mmCIF file of C-alpha atoms in Angstrom:
data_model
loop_
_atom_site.group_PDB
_atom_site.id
_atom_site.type_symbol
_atom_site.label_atom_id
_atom_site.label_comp_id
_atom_site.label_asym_id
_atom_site.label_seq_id
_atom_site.Cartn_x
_atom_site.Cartn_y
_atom_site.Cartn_z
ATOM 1 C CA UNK A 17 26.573 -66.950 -7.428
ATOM 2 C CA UNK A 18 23.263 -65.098 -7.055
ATOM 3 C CA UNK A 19 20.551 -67.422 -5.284
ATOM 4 C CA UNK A 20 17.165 -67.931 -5.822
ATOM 5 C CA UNK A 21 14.310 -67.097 -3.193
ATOM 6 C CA UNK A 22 17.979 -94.375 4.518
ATOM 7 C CA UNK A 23 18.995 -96.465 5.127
ATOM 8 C CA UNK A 24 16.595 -98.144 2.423
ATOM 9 C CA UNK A 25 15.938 -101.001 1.475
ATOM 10 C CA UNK A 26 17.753 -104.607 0.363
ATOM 11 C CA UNK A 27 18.071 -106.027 -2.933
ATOM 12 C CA UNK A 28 17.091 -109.180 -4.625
ATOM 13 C CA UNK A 29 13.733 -109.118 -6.115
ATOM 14 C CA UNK A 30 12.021 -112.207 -7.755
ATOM 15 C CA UNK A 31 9.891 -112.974 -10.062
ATOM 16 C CA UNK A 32 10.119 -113.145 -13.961
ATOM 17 C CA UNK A 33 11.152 -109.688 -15.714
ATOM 18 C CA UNK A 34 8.155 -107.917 -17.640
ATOM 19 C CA UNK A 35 9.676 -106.413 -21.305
ATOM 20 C CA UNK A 36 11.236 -103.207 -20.792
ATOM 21 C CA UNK A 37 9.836 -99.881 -21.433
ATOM 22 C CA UNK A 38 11.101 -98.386 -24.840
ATOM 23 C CA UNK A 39 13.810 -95.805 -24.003
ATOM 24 C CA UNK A 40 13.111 -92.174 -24.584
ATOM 25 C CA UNK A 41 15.678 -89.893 -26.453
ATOM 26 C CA UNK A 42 14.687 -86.963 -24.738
ATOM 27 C CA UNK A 43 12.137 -85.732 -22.671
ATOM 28 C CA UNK A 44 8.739 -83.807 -23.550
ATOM 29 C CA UNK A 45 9.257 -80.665 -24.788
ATOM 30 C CA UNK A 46 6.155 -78.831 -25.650
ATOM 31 C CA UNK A 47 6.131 -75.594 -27.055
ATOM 32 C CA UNK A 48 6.635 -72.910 -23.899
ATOM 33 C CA UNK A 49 3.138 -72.029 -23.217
ATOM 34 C CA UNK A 50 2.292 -69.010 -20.802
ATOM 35 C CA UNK A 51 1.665 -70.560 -17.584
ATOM 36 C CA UNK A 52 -1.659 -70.493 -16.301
ATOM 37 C CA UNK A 53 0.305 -70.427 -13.163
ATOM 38 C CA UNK A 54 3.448 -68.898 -13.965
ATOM 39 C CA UNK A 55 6.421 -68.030 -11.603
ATOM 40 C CA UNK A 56 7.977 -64.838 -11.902
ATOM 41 C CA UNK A 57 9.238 -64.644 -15.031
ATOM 42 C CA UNK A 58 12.567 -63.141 -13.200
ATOM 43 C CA UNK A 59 12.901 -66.539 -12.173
ATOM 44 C CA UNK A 60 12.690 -68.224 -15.134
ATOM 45 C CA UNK A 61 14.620 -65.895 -17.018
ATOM 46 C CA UNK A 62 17.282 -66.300 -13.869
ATOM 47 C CA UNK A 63 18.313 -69.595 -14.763
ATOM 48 C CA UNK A 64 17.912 -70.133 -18.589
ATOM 49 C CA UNK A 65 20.045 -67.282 -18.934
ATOM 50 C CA UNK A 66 22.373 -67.917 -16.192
ATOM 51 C CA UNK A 67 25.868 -67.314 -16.800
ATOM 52 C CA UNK A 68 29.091 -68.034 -14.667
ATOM 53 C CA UNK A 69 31.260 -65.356 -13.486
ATOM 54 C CA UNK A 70 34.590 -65.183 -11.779
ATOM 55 C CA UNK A 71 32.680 -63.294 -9.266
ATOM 56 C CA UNK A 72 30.479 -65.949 -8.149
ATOM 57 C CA UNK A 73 33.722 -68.620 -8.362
ATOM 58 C CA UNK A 74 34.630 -66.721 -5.356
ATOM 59 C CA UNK A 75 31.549 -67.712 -3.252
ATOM 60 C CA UNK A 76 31.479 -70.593 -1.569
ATOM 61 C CA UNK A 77 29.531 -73.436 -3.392
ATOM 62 C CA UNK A 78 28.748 -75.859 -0.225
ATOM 63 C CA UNK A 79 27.274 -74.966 3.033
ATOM 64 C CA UNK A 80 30.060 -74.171 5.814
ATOM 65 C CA UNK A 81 28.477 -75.842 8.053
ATOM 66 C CA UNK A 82 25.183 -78.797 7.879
ATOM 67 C CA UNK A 83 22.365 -76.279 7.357
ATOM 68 C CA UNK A 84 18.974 -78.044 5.960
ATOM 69 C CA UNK A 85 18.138 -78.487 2.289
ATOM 70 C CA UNK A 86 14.559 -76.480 3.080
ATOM 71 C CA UNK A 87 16.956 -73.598 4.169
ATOM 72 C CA UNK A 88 18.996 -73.454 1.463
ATOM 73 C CA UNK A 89 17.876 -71.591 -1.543
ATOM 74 C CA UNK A 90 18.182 -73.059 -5.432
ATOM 75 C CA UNK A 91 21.705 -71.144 -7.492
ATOM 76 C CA UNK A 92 20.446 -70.308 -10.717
ATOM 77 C CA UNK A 93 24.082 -71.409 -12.132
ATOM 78 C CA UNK A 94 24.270 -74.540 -10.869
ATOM 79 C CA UNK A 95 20.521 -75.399 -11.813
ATOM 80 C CA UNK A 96 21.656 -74.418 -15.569
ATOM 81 C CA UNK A 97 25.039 -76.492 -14.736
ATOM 82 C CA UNK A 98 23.195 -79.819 -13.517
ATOM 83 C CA UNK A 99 20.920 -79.490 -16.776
ATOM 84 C CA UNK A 100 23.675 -79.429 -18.144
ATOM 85 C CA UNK A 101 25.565 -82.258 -16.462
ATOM 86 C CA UNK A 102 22.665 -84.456 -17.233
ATOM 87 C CA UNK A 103 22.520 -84.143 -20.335
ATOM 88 C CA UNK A 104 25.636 -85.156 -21.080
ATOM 89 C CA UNK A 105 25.815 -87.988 -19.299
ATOM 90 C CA UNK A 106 27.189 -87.152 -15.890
ATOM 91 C CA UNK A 107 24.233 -87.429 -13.805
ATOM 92 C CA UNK A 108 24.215 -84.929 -10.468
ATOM 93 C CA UNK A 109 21.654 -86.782 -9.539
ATOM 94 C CA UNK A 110 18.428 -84.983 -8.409
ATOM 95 C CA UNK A 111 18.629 -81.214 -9.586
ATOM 96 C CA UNK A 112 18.052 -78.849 -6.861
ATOM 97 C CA UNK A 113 20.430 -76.143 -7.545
ATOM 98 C CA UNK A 114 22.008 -76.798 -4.001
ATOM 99 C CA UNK A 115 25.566 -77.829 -4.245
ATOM 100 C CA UNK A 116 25.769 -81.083 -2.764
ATOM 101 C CA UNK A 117 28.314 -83.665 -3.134
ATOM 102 C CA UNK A 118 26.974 -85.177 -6.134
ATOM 103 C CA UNK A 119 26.856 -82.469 -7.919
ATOM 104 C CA UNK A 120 30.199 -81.329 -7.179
ATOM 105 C CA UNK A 121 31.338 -85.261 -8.029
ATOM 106 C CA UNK A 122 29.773 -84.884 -11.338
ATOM 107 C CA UNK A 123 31.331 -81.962 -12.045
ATOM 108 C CA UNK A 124 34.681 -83.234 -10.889
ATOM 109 C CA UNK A 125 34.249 -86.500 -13.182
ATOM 110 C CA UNK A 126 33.218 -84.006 -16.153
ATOM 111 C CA UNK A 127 36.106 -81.802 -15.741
ATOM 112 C CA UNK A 128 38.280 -84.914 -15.813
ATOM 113 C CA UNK A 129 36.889 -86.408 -19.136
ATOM 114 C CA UNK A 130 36.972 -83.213 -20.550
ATOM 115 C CA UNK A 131 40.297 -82.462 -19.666
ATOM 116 C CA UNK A 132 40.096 -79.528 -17.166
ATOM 117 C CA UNK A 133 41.722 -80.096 -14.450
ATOM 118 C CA UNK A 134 39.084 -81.964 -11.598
ATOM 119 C CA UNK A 135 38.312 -78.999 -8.911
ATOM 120 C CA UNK A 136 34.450 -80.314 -8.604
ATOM 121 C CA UNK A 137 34.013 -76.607 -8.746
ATOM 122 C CA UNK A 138 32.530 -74.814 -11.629
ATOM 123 C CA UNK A 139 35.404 -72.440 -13.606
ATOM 124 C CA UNK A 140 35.705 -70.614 -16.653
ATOM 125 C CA UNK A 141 36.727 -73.437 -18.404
ATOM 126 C CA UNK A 142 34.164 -75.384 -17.476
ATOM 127 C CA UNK A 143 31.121 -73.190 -18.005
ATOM 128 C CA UNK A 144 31.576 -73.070 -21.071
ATOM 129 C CA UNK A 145 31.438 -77.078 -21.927
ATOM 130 C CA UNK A 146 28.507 -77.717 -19.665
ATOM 131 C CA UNK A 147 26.186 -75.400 -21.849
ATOM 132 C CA UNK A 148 27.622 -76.456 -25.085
ATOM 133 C CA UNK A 149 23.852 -77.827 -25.406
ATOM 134 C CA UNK A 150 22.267 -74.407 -25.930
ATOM 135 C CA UNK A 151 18.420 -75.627 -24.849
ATOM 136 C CA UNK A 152 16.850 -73.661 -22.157
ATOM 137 C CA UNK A 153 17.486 -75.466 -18.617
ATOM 138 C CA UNK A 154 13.688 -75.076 -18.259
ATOM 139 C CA UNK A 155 10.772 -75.999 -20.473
ATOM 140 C CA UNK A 156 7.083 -75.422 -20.023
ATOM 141 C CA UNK A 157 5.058 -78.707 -19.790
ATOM 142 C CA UNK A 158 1.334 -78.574 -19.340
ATOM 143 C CA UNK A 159 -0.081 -81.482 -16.408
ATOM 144 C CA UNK A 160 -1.966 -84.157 -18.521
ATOM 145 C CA UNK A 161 -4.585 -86.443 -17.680
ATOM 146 C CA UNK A 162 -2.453 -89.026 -17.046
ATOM 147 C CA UNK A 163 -0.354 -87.202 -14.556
ATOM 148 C CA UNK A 164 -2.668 -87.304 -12.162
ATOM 149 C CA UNK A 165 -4.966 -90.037 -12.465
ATOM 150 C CA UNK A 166 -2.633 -92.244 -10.214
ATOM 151 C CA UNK A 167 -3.384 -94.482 -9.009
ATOM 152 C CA UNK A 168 -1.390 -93.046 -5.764
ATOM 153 C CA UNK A 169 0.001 -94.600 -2.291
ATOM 154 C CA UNK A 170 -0.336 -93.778 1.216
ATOM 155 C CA UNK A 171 3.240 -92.558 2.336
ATOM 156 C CA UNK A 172 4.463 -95.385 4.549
ATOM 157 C CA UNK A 173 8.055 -95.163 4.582
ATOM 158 C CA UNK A 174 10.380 -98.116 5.128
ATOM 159 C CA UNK A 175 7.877 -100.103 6.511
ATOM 160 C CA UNK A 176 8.314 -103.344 4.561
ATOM 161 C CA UNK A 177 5.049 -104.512 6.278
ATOM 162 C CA UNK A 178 2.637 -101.388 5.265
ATOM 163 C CA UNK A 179 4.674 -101.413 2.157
ATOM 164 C CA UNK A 180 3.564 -105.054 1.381
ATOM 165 C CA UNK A 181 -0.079 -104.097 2.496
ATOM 166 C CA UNK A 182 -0.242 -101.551 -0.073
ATOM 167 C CA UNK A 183 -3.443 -102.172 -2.497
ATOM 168 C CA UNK A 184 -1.834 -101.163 -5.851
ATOM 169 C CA UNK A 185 1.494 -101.673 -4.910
ATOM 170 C CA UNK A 186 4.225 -98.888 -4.052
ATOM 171 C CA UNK A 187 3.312 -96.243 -6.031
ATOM 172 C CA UNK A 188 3.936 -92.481 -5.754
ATOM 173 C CA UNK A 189 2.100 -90.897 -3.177
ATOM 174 C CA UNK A 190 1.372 -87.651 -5.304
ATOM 175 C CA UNK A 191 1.487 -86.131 -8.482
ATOM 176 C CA UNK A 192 4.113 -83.552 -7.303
ATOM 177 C CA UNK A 193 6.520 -86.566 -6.851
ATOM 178 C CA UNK A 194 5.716 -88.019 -9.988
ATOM 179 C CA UNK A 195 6.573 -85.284 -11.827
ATOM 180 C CA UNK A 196 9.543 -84.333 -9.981
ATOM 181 C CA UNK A 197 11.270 -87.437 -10.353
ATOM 182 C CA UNK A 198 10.158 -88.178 -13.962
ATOM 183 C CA UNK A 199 12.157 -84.456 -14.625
ATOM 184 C CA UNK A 200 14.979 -85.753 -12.567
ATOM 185 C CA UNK A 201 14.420 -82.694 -9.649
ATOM 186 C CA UNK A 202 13.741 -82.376 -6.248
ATOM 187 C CA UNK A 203 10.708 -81.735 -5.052
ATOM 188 C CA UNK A 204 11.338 -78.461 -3.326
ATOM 189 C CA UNK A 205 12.711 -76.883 -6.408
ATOM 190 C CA UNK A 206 9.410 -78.073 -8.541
ATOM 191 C CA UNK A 207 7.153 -76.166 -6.250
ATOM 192 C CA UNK A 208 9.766 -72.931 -5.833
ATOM 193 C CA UNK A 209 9.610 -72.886 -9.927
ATOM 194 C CA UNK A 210 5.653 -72.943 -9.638
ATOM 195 C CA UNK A 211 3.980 -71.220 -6.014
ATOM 196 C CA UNK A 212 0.342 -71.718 -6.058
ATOM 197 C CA UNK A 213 0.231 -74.158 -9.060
ATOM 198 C CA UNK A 214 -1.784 -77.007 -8.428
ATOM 199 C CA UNK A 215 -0.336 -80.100 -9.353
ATOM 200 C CA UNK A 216 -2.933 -82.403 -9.192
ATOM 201 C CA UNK A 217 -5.068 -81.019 -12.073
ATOM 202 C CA UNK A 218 -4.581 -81.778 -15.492
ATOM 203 C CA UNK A 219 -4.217 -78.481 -17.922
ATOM 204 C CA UNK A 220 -1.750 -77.039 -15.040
ATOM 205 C CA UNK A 221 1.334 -75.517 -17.171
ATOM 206 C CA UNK A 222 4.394 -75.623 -14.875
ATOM 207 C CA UNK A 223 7.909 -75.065 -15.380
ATOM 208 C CA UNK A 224 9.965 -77.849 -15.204
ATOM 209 C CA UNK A 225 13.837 -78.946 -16.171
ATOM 210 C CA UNK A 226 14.768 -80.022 -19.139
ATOM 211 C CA UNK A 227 17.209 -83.144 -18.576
ATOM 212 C CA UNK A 228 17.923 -85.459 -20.887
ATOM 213 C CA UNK A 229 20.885 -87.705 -22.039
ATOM 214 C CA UNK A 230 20.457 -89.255 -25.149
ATOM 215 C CA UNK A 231 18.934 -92.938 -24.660
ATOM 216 C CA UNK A 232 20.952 -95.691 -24.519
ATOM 217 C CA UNK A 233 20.590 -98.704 -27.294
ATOM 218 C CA UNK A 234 20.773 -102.633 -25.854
ATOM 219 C CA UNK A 235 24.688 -103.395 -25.996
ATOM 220 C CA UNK A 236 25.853 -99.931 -25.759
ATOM 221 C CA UNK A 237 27.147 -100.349 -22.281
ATOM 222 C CA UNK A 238 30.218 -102.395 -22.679
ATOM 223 C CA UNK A 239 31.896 -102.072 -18.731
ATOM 224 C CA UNK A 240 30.407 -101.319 -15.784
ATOM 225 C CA UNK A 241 33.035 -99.839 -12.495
ATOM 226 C CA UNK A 242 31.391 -99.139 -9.492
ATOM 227 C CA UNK A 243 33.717 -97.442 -7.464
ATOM 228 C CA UNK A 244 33.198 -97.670 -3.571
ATOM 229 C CA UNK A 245 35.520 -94.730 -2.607
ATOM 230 C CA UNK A 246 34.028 -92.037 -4.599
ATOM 231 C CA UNK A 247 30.179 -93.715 -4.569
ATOM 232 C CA UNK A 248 29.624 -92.977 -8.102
ATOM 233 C CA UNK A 249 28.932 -95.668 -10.787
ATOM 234 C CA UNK A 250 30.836 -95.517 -14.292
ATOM 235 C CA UNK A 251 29.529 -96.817 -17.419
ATOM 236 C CA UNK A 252 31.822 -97.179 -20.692
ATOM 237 C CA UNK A 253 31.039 -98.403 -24.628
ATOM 238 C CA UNK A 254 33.470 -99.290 -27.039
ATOM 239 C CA UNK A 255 37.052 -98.708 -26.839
ATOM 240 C CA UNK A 256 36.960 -97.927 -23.255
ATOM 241 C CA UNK A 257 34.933 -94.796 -24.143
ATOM 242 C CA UNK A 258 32.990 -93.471 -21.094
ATOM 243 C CA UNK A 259 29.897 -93.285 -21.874
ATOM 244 C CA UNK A 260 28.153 -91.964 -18.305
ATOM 245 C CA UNK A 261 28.892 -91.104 -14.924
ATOM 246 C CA UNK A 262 26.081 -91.973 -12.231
ATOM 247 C CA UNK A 263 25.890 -90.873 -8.423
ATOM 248 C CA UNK A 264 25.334 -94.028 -6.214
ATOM 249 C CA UNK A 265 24.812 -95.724 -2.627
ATOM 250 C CA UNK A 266 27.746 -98.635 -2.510
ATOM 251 C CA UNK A 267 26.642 -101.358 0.358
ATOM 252 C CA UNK A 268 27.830 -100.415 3.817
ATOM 253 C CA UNK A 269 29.911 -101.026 6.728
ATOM 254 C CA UNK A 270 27.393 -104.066 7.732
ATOM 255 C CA UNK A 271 27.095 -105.586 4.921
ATOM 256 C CA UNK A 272 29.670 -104.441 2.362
ATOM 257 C CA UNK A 273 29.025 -104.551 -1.603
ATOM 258 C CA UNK A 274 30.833 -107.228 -3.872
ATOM 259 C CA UNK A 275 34.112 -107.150 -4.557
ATOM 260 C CA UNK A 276 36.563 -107.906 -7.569
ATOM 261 C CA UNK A 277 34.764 -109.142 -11.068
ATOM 262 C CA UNK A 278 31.618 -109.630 -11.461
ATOM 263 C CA UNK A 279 28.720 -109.483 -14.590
ATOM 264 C CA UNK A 280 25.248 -108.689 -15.327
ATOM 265 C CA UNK A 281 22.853 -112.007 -15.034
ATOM 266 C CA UNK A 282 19.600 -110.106 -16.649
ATOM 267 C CA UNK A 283 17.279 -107.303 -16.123
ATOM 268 C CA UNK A 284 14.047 -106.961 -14.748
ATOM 269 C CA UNK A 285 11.836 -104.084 -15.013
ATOM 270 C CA UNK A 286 9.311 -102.990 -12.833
ATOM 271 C CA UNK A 287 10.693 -106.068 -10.055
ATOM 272 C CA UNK A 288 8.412 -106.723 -7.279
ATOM 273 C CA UNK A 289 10.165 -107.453 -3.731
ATOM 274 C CA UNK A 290 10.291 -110.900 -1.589
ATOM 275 C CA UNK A 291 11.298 -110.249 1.985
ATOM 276 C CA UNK A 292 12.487 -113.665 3.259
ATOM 277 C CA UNK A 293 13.888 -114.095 6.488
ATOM 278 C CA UNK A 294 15.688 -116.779 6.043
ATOM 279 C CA UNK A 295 18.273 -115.482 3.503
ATOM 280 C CA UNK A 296 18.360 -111.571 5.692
ATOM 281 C CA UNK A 297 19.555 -111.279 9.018
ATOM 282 C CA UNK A 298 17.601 -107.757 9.462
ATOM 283 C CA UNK A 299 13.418 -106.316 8.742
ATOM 284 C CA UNK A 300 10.378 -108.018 10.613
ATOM 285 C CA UNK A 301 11.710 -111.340 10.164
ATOM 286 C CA UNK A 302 8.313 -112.089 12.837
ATOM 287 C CA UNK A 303 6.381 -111.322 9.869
ATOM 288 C CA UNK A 304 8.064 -114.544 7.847
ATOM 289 C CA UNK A 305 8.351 -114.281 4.068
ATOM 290 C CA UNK A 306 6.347 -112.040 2.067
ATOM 291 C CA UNK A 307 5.830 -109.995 -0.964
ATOM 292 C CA UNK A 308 6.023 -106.271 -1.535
ATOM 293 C CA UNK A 309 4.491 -105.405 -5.281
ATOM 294 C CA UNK A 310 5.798 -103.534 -8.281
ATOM 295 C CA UNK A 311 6.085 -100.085 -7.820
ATOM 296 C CA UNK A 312 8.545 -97.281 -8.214
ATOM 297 C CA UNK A 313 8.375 -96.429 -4.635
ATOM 298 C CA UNK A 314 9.334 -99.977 -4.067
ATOM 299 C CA UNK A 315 12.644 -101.482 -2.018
ATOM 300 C CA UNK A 316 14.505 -101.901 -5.302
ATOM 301 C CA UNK A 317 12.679 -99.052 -7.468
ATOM 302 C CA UNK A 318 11.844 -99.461 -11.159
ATOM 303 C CA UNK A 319 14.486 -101.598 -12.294
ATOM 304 C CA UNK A 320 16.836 -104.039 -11.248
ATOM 305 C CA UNK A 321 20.291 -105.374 -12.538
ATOM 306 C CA UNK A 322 20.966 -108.920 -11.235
ATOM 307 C CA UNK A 323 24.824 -109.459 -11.014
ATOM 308 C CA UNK A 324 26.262 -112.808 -10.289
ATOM 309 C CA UNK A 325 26.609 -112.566 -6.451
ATOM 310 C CA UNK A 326 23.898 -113.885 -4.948
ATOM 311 C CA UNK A 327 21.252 -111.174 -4.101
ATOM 312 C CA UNK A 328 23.304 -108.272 -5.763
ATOM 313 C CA UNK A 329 22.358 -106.297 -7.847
ATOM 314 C CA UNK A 330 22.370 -102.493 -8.936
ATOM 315 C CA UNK A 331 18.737 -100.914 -9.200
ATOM 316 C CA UNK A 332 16.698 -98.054 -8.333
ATOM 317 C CA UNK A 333 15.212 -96.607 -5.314
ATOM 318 C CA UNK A 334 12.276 -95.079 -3.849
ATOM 319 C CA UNK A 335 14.446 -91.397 -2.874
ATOM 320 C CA UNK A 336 16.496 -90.108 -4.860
ATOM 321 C CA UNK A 337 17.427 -87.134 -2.572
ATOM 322 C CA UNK A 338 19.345 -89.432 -0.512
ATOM 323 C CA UNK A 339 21.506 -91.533 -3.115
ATOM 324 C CA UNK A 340 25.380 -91.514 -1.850
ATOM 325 C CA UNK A 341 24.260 -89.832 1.593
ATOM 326 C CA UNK A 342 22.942 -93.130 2.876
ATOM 327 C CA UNK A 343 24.160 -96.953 3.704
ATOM 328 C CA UNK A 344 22.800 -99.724 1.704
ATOM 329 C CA UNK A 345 22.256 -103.346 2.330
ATOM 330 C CA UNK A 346 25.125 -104.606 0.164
ATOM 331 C CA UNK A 347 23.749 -103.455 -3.374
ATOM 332 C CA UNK A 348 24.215 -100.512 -5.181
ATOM 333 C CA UNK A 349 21.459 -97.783 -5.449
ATOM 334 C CA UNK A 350 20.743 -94.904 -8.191
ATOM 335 C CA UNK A 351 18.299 -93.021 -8.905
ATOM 336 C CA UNK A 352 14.823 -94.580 -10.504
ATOM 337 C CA UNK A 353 16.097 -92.773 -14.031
ATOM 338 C CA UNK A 354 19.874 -93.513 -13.715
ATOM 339 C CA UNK A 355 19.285 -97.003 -13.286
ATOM 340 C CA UNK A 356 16.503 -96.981 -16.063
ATOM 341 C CA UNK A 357 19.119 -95.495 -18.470
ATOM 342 C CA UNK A 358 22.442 -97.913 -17.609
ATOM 343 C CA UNK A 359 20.153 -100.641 -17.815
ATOM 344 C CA UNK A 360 18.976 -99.984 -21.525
ATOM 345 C CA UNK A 361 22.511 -100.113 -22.391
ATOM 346 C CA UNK A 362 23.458 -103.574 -20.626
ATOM 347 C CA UNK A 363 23.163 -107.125 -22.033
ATOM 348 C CA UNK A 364 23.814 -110.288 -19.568
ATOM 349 C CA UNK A 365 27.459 -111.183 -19.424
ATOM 350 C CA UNK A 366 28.517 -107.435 -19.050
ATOM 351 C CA UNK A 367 31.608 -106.868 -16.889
ATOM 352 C CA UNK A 368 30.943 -104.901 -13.998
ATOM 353 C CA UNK A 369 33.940 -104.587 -11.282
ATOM 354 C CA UNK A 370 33.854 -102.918 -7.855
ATOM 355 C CA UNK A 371 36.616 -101.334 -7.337
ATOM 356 C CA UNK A 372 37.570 -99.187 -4.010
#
C-alpha cells in the first residue's frame, strides 16, 4: 500500500448520573471549504480516493518488528478502510492509518459478519464492502469558538492525586486532543493532515475524518459479550443481530474481569471518580479517600456502565491510543466515543456475559 509522509485507571465511580447527552447521527459535516491552512491537496486526494489493489495485499500490513507509532507513516487505504469500519459499526478504534491490532481485529470481525472469510487483512472482497458508504473519508471542518475556549487541564498523567487537584476537573489538555478524539483519530494523524495549522484559533479549517455510525436509540442494544481472548466488546439487537463490534481493555492478570452472566445496573454520564482505599488494594492509599471530578480525561472517561459485580463496570478512558494494548483494573475500557455509543443503546437489566 502506498504510505503517507496504562495501565489506567480503576472503575467504580459514584455519585448520581447527570441525563445523557442526546446522541448524534452523524458527525459535522460542513460544506468542504478551502483550507486557510490546507495540506497538500495530494494528500487529501490520497486517501478519499484510495483504492485497494492486489499489489498492495502483497505488502506487509503490520510492522515486522516493534518500531514506534511516531515512525510509522499513515496508509492512505487503511485510513479510507477504518472510516470505513467505523461507520459501520466495527470500531478500529482510534484511526491512524497504522495497522495495529485493532484494526486488523475489526477487520477480521467485519469479514466474518459479512461472510468473507476472517484474514484481518484487507482483500478484494473486502474493499469493496468497507466503502459501500461512498462519503469522502475526510471532511473539511472549520475550528469554532467553542473548540477552543476550554476550559483546558494541565497534563498530569495517572496521578490520581494531581488528577484530584485539578481546578475544573480532568479536562483535555488542548484543543488538538479535543478534536482528535471527538473525530475518533489519533493525534499524530490530525496534525500530519494539517502542518502549520493552528489549532487553537477559532476560523482554522482543518481536515479531519469523517466517522460516524449511525446513533444508537435507548433499547437498541439487546446483549452485550465481552470477550476476554480477543479483547474486543460485541454488542447485538434483536434476533441476535450484531449490531457493533468495539476494541477493548478486559481486566488483567491482577485483578481479572467478571466472569459468567452478568447485566447492566444503570448509566451515568459524565461520572466523577472516588478513590477509596479501603475497597482498592493499589494508588496512594496514604492519601485516604478522595474525589477526582468529571471530566473526559478522567479514570473512567465520559461514561460509565455499572454491571452487577461490585465495582464493574464498562466505561471510557482518558487514551484511546492504548485501548487493548494495556492491563486494566478488572473493568473493561473503550474508547470515550465507543462507550458513549453502546451506552445509548443499553437499558438496566441488559445481559452482558464475559466470555474467554
Amino acid at each position: 500500500m502506498a504510505s503517507l509522509a496504562a495501565l489506567l485507571f480503576a472503575c467504580s465511580p459514584s455519585g448520581p448520573a447527570p441525563s445523557p447527552p442526546k446522541p448524534v447521527a452523524a458527525l459535522p459535516r460542513p460544506k468542504p471549504p478551502a483550507p486557510a491552512v490546507p495540506p497538500t491537496p495530494a494528500t487529501v486526494q490520497a486517501i478519499n480516493g484510495a483504492a485497494f489493489t492486489p499489489a498492495a495485499a502483497a505488502a506487509p500490513t503490520a510492522p515486522t518488528a516493534p518500531t514506534a507509532a511516531s515512525q510509522q507513516t499513515p496508509d492512505p487505504v487503511l485510513i479510507r478502510a477504518e472510516v470505513g469500519l467505523d461507520r459501520a459499526g466495527f470500531s478500529p478504534g482510534v484511526i491512524d492509518g497504522l495497522a495495529g491490532s485493532n484494526a486488523r481485529k475489526a477487520i477480521a470481525a467485519f469479514q466474518s459478519a459479512n461472510r468473507v472469510t476472517p484474514s484481518d487483512q484487507i482483500d478484494a472482497q473486502t474493499w469493496p464492502l468497507l466503502i459501500a458508504d461512498s462519503r469522502p473519508a475526510l471532511q473539511a471542518y472549520v475550528i469554532t469558538p467553542a473548540d477552543v475556549a476550554g476550559p483546558f487541564s494541565a497534563n498530569v498523567g495517572e496521578d490520581f492525586v494531581k488528577l484530584a487537584a485539578l481546578p475544573n476537573g480532568p479536562t483535555y489538555v488542548s484543543p488538538l486532543q479535543e478534536l482528535a478524539e471527538r473525530f475518533h483519530m489519533s493525534q499524530g494523524l490530525l496534525t500530519a493532515l494539517n502542518p502549520g495549522a493552528n489549532l487553537a484559533v477559532a476560523g482554522t479549517r482543518i481536515w479531519v475524518a469523517a466517522p460516524g455510525a449511525p446513533a444508537f436509540a435507548k433499547g437498541d442494544v439487546k446483549h452485550v459479550v465481552v470477550s476476554k481472548a480477543k479483547d474486543q466488546v460485541f454488542a447485538y439487537g434483536d434476533d441476535n443481530k450484531l449490531l457493533a463490534v468495539y476494541p477493548a481493555t478486559v481486566g488483567s492478570t491482577e485483578r481479572p474481569s467478571p466472569h459468567g452472566h452478568h447485566k447492566i445496573n444503570g448509566v451515568a454520564w459524565n461520572p466523577d471518580y472516588v478513590y477509596d482505599p479501603a475497597k482498592l488494594k493499589w494508588g496512594p492509599r496514604s492519601h485516604g479517600k478522595f474525589r477526582i471530578k468529571p471530566g473526559p480525561e478522567g479514570p473512567v472517561g465520559a461514561v460509565w456502565m455499572d454491571i452487577n459485580a461490585p465495582s464493574y463496570g464498562i466505561h471510557g478512558t482518558p487514551d484511546p491510543t492504548l485501548i487493548g494494548k494495556t492491563a486494566s483494573h478488572g473493568c473493561v475500557r473503550l474508547t470515550n466515543w465507543d462507550a458513549q455509543a453502546l451506552a445509548h443503546g443499553v437499558k438496566p437489566g441488559v445481559p452482558v456475559d464475559f466470555v474467554s
